[in-house]
Short mmCIF file of N, CA and C in Angstrom, two decimals:
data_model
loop_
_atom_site.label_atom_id
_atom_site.label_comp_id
_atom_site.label_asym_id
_atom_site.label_seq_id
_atom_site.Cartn_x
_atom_site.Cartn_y
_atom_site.Cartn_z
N UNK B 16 -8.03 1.76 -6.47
CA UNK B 16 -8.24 1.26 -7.80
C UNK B 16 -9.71 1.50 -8.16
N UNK B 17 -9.79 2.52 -9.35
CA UNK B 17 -11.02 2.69 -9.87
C UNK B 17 -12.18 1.38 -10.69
N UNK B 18 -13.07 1.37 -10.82
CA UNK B 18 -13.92 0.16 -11.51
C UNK B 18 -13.51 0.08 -13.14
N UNK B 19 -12.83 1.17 -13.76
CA UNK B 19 -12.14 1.00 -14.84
C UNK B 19 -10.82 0.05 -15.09
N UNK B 20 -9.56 0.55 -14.18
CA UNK B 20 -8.57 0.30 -13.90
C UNK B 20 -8.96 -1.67 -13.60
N UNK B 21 -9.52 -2.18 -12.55
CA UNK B 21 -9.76 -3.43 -12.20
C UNK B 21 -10.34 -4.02 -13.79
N UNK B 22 -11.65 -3.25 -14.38
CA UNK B 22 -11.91 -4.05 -15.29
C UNK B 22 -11.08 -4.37 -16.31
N UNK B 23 -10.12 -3.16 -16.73
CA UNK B 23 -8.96 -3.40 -17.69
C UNK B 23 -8.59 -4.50 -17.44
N UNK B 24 -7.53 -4.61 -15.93
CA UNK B 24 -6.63 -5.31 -15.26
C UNK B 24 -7.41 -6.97 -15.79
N UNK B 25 -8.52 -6.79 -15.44
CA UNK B 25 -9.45 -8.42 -15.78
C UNK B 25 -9.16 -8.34 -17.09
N UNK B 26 -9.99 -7.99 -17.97
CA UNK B 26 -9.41 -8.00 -19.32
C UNK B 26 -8.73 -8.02 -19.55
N UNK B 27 -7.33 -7.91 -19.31
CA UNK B 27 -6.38 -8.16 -19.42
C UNK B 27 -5.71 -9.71 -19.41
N UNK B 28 -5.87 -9.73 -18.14
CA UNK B 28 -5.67 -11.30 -17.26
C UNK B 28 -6.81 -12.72 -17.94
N UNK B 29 -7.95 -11.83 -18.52
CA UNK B 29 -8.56 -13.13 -18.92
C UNK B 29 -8.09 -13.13 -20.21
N UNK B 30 -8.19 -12.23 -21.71
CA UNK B 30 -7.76 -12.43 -22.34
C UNK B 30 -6.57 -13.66 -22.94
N UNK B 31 -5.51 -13.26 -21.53
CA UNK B 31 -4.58 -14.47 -21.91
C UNK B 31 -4.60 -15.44 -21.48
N UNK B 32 -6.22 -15.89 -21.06
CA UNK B 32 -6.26 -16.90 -20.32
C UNK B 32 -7.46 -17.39 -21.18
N UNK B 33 -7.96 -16.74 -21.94
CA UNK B 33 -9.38 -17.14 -22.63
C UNK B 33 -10.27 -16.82 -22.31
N UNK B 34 -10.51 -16.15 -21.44
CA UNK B 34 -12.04 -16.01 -20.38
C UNK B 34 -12.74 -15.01 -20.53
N UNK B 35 -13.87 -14.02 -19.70
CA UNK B 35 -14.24 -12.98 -19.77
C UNK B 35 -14.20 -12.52 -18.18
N UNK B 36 -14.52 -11.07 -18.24
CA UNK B 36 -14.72 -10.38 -17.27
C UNK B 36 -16.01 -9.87 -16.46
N UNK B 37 -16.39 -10.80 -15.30
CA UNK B 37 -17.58 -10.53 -15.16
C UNK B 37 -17.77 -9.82 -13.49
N UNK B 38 -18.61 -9.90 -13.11
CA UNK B 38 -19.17 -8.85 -11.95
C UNK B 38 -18.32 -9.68 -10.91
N UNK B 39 -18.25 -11.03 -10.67
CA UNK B 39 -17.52 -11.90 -9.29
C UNK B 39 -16.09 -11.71 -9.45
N UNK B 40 -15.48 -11.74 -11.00
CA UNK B 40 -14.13 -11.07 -10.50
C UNK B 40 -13.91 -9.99 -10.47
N UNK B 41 -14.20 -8.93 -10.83
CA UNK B 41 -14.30 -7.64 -10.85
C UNK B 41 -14.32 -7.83 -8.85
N UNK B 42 -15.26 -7.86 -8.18
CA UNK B 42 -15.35 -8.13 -6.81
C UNK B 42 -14.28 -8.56 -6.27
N UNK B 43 -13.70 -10.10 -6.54
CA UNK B 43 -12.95 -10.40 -6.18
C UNK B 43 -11.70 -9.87 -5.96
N UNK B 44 -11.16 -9.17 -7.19
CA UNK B 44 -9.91 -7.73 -7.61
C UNK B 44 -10.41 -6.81 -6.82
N UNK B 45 -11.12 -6.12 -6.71
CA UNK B 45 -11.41 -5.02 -5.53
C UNK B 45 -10.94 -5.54 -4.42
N UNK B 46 -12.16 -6.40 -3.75
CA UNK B 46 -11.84 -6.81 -2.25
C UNK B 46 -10.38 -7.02 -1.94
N UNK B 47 -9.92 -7.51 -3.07
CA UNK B 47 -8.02 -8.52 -3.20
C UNK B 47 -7.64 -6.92 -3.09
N UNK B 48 -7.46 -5.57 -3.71
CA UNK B 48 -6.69 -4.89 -3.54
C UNK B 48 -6.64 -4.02 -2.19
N UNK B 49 -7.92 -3.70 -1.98
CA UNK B 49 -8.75 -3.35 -0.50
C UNK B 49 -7.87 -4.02 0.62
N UNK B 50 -7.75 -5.05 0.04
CA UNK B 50 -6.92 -6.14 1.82
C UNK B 50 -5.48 -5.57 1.53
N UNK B 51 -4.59 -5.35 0.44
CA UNK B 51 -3.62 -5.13 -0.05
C UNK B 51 -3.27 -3.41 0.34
N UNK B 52 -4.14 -3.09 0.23
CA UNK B 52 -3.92 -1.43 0.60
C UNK B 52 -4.14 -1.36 2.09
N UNK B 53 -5.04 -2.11 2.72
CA UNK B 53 -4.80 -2.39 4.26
C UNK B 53 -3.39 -2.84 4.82
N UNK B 54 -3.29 -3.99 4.29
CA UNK B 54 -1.69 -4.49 4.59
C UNK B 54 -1.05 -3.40 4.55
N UNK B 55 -0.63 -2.90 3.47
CA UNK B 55 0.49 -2.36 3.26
C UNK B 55 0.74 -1.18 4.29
N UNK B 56 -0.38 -0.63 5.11
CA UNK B 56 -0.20 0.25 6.13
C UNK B 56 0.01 -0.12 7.84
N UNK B 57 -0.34 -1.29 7.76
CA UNK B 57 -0.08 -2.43 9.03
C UNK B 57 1.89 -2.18 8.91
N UNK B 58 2.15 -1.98 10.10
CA UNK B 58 3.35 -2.43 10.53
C UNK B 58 3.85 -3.66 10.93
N UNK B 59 5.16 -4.56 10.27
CA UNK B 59 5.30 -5.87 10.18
C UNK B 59 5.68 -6.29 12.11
N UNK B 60 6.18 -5.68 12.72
CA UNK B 60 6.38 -5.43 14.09
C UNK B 60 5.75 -4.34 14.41
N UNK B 61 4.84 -5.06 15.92
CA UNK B 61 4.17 -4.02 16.66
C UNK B 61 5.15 -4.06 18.11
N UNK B 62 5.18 -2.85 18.97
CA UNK B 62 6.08 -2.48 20.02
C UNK B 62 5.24 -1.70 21.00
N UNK B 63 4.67 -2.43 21.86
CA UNK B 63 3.88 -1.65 22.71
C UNK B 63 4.91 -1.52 23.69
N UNK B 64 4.67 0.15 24.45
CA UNK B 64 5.69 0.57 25.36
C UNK B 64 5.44 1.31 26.36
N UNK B 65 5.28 0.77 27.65
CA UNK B 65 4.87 1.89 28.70
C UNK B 65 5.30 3.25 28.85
N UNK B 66 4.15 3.20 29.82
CA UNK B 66 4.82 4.87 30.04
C UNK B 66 5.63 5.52 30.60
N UNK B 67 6.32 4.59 31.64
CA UNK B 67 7.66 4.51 31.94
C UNK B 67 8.67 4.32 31.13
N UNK B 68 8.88 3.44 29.98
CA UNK B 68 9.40 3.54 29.11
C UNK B 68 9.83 4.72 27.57
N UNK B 69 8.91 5.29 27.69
CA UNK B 69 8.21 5.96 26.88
C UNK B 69 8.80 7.19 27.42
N UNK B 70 8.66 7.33 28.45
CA UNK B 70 9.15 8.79 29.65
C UNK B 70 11.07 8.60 29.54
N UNK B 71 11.75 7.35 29.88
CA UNK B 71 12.68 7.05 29.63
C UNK B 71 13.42 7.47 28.32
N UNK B 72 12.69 7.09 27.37
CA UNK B 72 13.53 7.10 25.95
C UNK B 72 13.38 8.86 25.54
N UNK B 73 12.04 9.00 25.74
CA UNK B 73 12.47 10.70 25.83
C UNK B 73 13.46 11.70 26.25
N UNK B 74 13.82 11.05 28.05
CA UNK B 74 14.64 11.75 28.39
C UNK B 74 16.20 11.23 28.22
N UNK B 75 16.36 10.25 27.42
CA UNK B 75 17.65 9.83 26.88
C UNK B 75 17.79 10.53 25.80
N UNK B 76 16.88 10.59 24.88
CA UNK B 76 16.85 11.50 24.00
C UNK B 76 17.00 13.37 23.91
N UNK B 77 16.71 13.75 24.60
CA UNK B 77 16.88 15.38 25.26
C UNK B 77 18.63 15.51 26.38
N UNK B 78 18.56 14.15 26.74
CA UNK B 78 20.12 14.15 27.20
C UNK B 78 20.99 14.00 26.18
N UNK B 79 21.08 13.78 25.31
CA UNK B 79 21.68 13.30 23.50
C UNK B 79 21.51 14.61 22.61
N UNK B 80 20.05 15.11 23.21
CA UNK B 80 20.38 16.64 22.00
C UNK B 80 21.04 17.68 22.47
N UNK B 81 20.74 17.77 24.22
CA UNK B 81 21.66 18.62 24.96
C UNK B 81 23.10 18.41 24.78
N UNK B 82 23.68 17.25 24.88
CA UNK B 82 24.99 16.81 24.53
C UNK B 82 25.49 17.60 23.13
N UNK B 83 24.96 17.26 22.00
CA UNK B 83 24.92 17.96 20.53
C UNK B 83 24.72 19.30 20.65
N UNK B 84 23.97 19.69 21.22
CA UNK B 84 23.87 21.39 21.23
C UNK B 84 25.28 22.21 21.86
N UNK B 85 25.47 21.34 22.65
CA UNK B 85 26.85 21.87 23.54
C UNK B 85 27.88 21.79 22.48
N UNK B 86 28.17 20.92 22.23
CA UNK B 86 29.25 20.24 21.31
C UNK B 86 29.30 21.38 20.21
N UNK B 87 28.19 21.52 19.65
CA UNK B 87 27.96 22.52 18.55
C UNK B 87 28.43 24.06 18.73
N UNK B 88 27.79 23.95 19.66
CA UNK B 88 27.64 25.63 20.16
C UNK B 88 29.08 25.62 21.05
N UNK B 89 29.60 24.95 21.87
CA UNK B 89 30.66 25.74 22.66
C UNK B 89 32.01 25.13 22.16
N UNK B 90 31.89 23.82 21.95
CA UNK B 90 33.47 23.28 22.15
C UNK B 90 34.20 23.39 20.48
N UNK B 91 32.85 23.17 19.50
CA UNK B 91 33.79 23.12 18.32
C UNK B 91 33.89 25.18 17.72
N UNK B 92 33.15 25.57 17.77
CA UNK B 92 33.71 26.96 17.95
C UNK B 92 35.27 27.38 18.59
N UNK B 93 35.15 27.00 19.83
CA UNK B 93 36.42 27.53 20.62
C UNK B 93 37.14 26.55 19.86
N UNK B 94 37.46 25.29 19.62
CA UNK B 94 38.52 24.84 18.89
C UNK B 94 38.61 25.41 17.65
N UNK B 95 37.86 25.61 16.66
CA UNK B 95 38.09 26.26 15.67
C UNK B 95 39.19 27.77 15.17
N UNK B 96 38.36 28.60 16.61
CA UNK B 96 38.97 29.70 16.82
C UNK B 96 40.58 29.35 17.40
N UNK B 97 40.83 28.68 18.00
CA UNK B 97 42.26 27.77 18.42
C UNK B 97 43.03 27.66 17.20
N UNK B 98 42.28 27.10 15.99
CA UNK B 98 43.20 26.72 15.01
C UNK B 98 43.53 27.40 13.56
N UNK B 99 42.87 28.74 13.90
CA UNK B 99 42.47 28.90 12.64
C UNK B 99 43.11 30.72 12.80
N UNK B 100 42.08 31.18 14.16
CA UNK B 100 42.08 32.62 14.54
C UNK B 100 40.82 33.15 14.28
N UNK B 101 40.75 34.08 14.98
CA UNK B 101 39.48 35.42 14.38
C UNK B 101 38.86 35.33 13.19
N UNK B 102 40.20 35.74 12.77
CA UNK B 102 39.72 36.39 11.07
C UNK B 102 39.36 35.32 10.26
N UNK B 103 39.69 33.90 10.35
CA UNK B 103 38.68 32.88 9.27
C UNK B 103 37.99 32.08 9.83
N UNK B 104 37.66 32.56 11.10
CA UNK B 104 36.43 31.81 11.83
C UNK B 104 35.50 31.25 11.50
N UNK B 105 34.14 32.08 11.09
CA UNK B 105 33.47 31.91 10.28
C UNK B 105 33.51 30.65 9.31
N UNK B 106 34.48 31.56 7.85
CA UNK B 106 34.32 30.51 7.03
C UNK B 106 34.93 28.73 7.27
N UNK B 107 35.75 28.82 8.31
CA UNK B 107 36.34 27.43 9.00
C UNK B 107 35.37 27.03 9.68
N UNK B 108 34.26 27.75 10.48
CA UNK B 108 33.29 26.45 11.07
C UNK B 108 32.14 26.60 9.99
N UNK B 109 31.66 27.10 9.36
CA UNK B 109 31.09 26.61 8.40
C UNK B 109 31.56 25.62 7.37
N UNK B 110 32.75 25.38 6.80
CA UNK B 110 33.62 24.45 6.72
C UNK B 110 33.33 22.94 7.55
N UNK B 111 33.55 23.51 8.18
CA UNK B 111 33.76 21.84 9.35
C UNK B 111 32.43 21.70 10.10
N UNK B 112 31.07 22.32 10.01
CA UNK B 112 29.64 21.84 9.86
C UNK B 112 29.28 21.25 8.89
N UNK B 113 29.55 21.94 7.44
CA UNK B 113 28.86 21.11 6.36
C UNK B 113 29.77 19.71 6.05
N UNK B 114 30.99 20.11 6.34
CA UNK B 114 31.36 18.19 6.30
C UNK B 114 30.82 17.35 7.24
N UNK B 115 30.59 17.52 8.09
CA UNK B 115 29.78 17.10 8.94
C UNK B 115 28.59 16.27 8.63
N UNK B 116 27.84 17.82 8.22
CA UNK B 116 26.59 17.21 7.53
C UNK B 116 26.67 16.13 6.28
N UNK B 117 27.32 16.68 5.28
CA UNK B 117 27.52 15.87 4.39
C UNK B 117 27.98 14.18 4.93
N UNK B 118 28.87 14.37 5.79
CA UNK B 118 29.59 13.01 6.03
C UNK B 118 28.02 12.12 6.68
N UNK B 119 27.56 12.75 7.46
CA UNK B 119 26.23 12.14 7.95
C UNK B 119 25.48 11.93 6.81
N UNK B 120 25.01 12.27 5.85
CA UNK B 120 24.32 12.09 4.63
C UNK B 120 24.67 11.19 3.86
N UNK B 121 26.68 10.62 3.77
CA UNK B 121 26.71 9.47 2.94
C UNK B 121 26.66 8.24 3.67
N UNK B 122 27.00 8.42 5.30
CA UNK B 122 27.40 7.55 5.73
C UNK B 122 26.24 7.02 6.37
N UNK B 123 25.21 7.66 6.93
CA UNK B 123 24.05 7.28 7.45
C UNK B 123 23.52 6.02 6.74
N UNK B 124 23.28 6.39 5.54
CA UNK B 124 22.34 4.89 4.99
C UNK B 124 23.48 3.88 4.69
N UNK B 125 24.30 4.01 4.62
CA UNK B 125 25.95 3.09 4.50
C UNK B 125 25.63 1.77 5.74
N UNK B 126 25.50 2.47 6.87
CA UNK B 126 25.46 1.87 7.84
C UNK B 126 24.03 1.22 8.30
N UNK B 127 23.25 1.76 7.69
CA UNK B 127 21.78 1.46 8.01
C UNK B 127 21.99 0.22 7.28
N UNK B 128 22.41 0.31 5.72
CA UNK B 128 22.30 -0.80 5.08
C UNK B 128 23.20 -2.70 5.45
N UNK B 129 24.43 -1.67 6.43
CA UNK B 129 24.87 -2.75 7.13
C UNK B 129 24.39 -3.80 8.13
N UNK B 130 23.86 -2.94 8.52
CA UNK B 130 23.04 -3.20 10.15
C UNK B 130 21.35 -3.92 9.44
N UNK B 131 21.05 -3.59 8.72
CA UNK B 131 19.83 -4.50 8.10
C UNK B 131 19.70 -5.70 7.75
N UNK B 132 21.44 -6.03 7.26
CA UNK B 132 22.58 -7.42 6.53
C UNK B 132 22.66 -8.08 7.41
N UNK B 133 23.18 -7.28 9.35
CA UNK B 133 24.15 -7.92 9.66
C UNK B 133 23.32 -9.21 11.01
N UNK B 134 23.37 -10.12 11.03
CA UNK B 134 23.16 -11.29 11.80
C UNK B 134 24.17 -11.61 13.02
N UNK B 135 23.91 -11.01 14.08
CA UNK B 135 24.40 -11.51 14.93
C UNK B 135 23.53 -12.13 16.17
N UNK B 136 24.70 -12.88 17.74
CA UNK B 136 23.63 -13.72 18.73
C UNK B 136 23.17 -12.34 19.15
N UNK B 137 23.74 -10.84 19.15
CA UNK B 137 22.76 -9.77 19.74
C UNK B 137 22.12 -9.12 18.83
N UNK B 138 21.29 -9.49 18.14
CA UNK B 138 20.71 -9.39 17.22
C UNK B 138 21.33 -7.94 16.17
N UNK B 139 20.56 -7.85 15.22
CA UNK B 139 21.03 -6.68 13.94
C UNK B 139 21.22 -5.33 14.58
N UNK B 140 21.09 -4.66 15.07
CA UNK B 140 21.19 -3.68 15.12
C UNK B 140 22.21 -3.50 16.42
N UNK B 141 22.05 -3.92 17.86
CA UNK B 141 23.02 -3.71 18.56
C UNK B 141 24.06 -3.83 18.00
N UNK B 142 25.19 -4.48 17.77
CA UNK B 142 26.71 -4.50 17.86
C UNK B 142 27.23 -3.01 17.19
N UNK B 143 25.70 -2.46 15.86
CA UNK B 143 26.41 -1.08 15.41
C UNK B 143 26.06 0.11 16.51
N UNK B 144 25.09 0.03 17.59
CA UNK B 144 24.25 0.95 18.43
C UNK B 144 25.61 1.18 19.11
N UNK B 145 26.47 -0.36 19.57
CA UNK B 145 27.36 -0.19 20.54
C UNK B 145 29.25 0.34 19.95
N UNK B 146 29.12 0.22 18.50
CA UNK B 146 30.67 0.23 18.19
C UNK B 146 30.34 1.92 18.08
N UNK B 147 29.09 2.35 17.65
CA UNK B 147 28.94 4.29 17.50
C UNK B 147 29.14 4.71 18.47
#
């Protein structure tokens, strides 16, 4: 916030209050937005995580993309080709990728928005980590 913008903002605020705009609130509105633009980059939960941990979730993670890469690349191909043949290969797994994708695109925040709602004794987010 520029020294214009704040003084408006005062003028503004005193106007309908009767007052004027002087150098201590002008200060005061700075410093107030200064703490406000700090906040807002603070994370409301902090998660410190070893490096054992840290090493862990990585390699759960690279076991999860390897899983997906396979899936991608070997098994839904050969089923495709199973159901379809040769000749509309192609346009059948391109077909049945972009629904895919798409279906991930509506359903993703669907569920995010559930799981943000949902209150349980294992807290919000497990019961959907475990029904996926």
């Amino acid at each position: 916030m520029n020294e214009g913008e704040v003084t408006a903002l005062l003028k503004n605020e005193n106007d309908r209050e009767g007052g004027s705009a002087d150098s201590a609130d002008y200060n005061s509105v700075r410093d107030r937005s200064q703490d406000d633009i700090v906040d807002a980059t603070r994370s409301p939960v902090s998660v410190e995580m070893s490096r054992v941990r840290l090493f862990m979730v990585t390699v759960e993670m690279l076991g999860m993309s390897c899983v997906s890469y396979l899936t991608t690349v070997g098994v839904i191909p050969s089923q495709v080709l199973s159901l379809v043949g040769s000749e509309h290969k192609g346009s059948f797994l391109a077909a049945v990728v972009s629904a895919g994708g798409v279906t991930i695109f509506v359903i993703s925040p669907l569920i995010g928005t559930c799981s943000d709602r949902l209150e349980t004794r294992f807290g919000r987010r497990s019961p959907i980590i475990m029904i996926s």
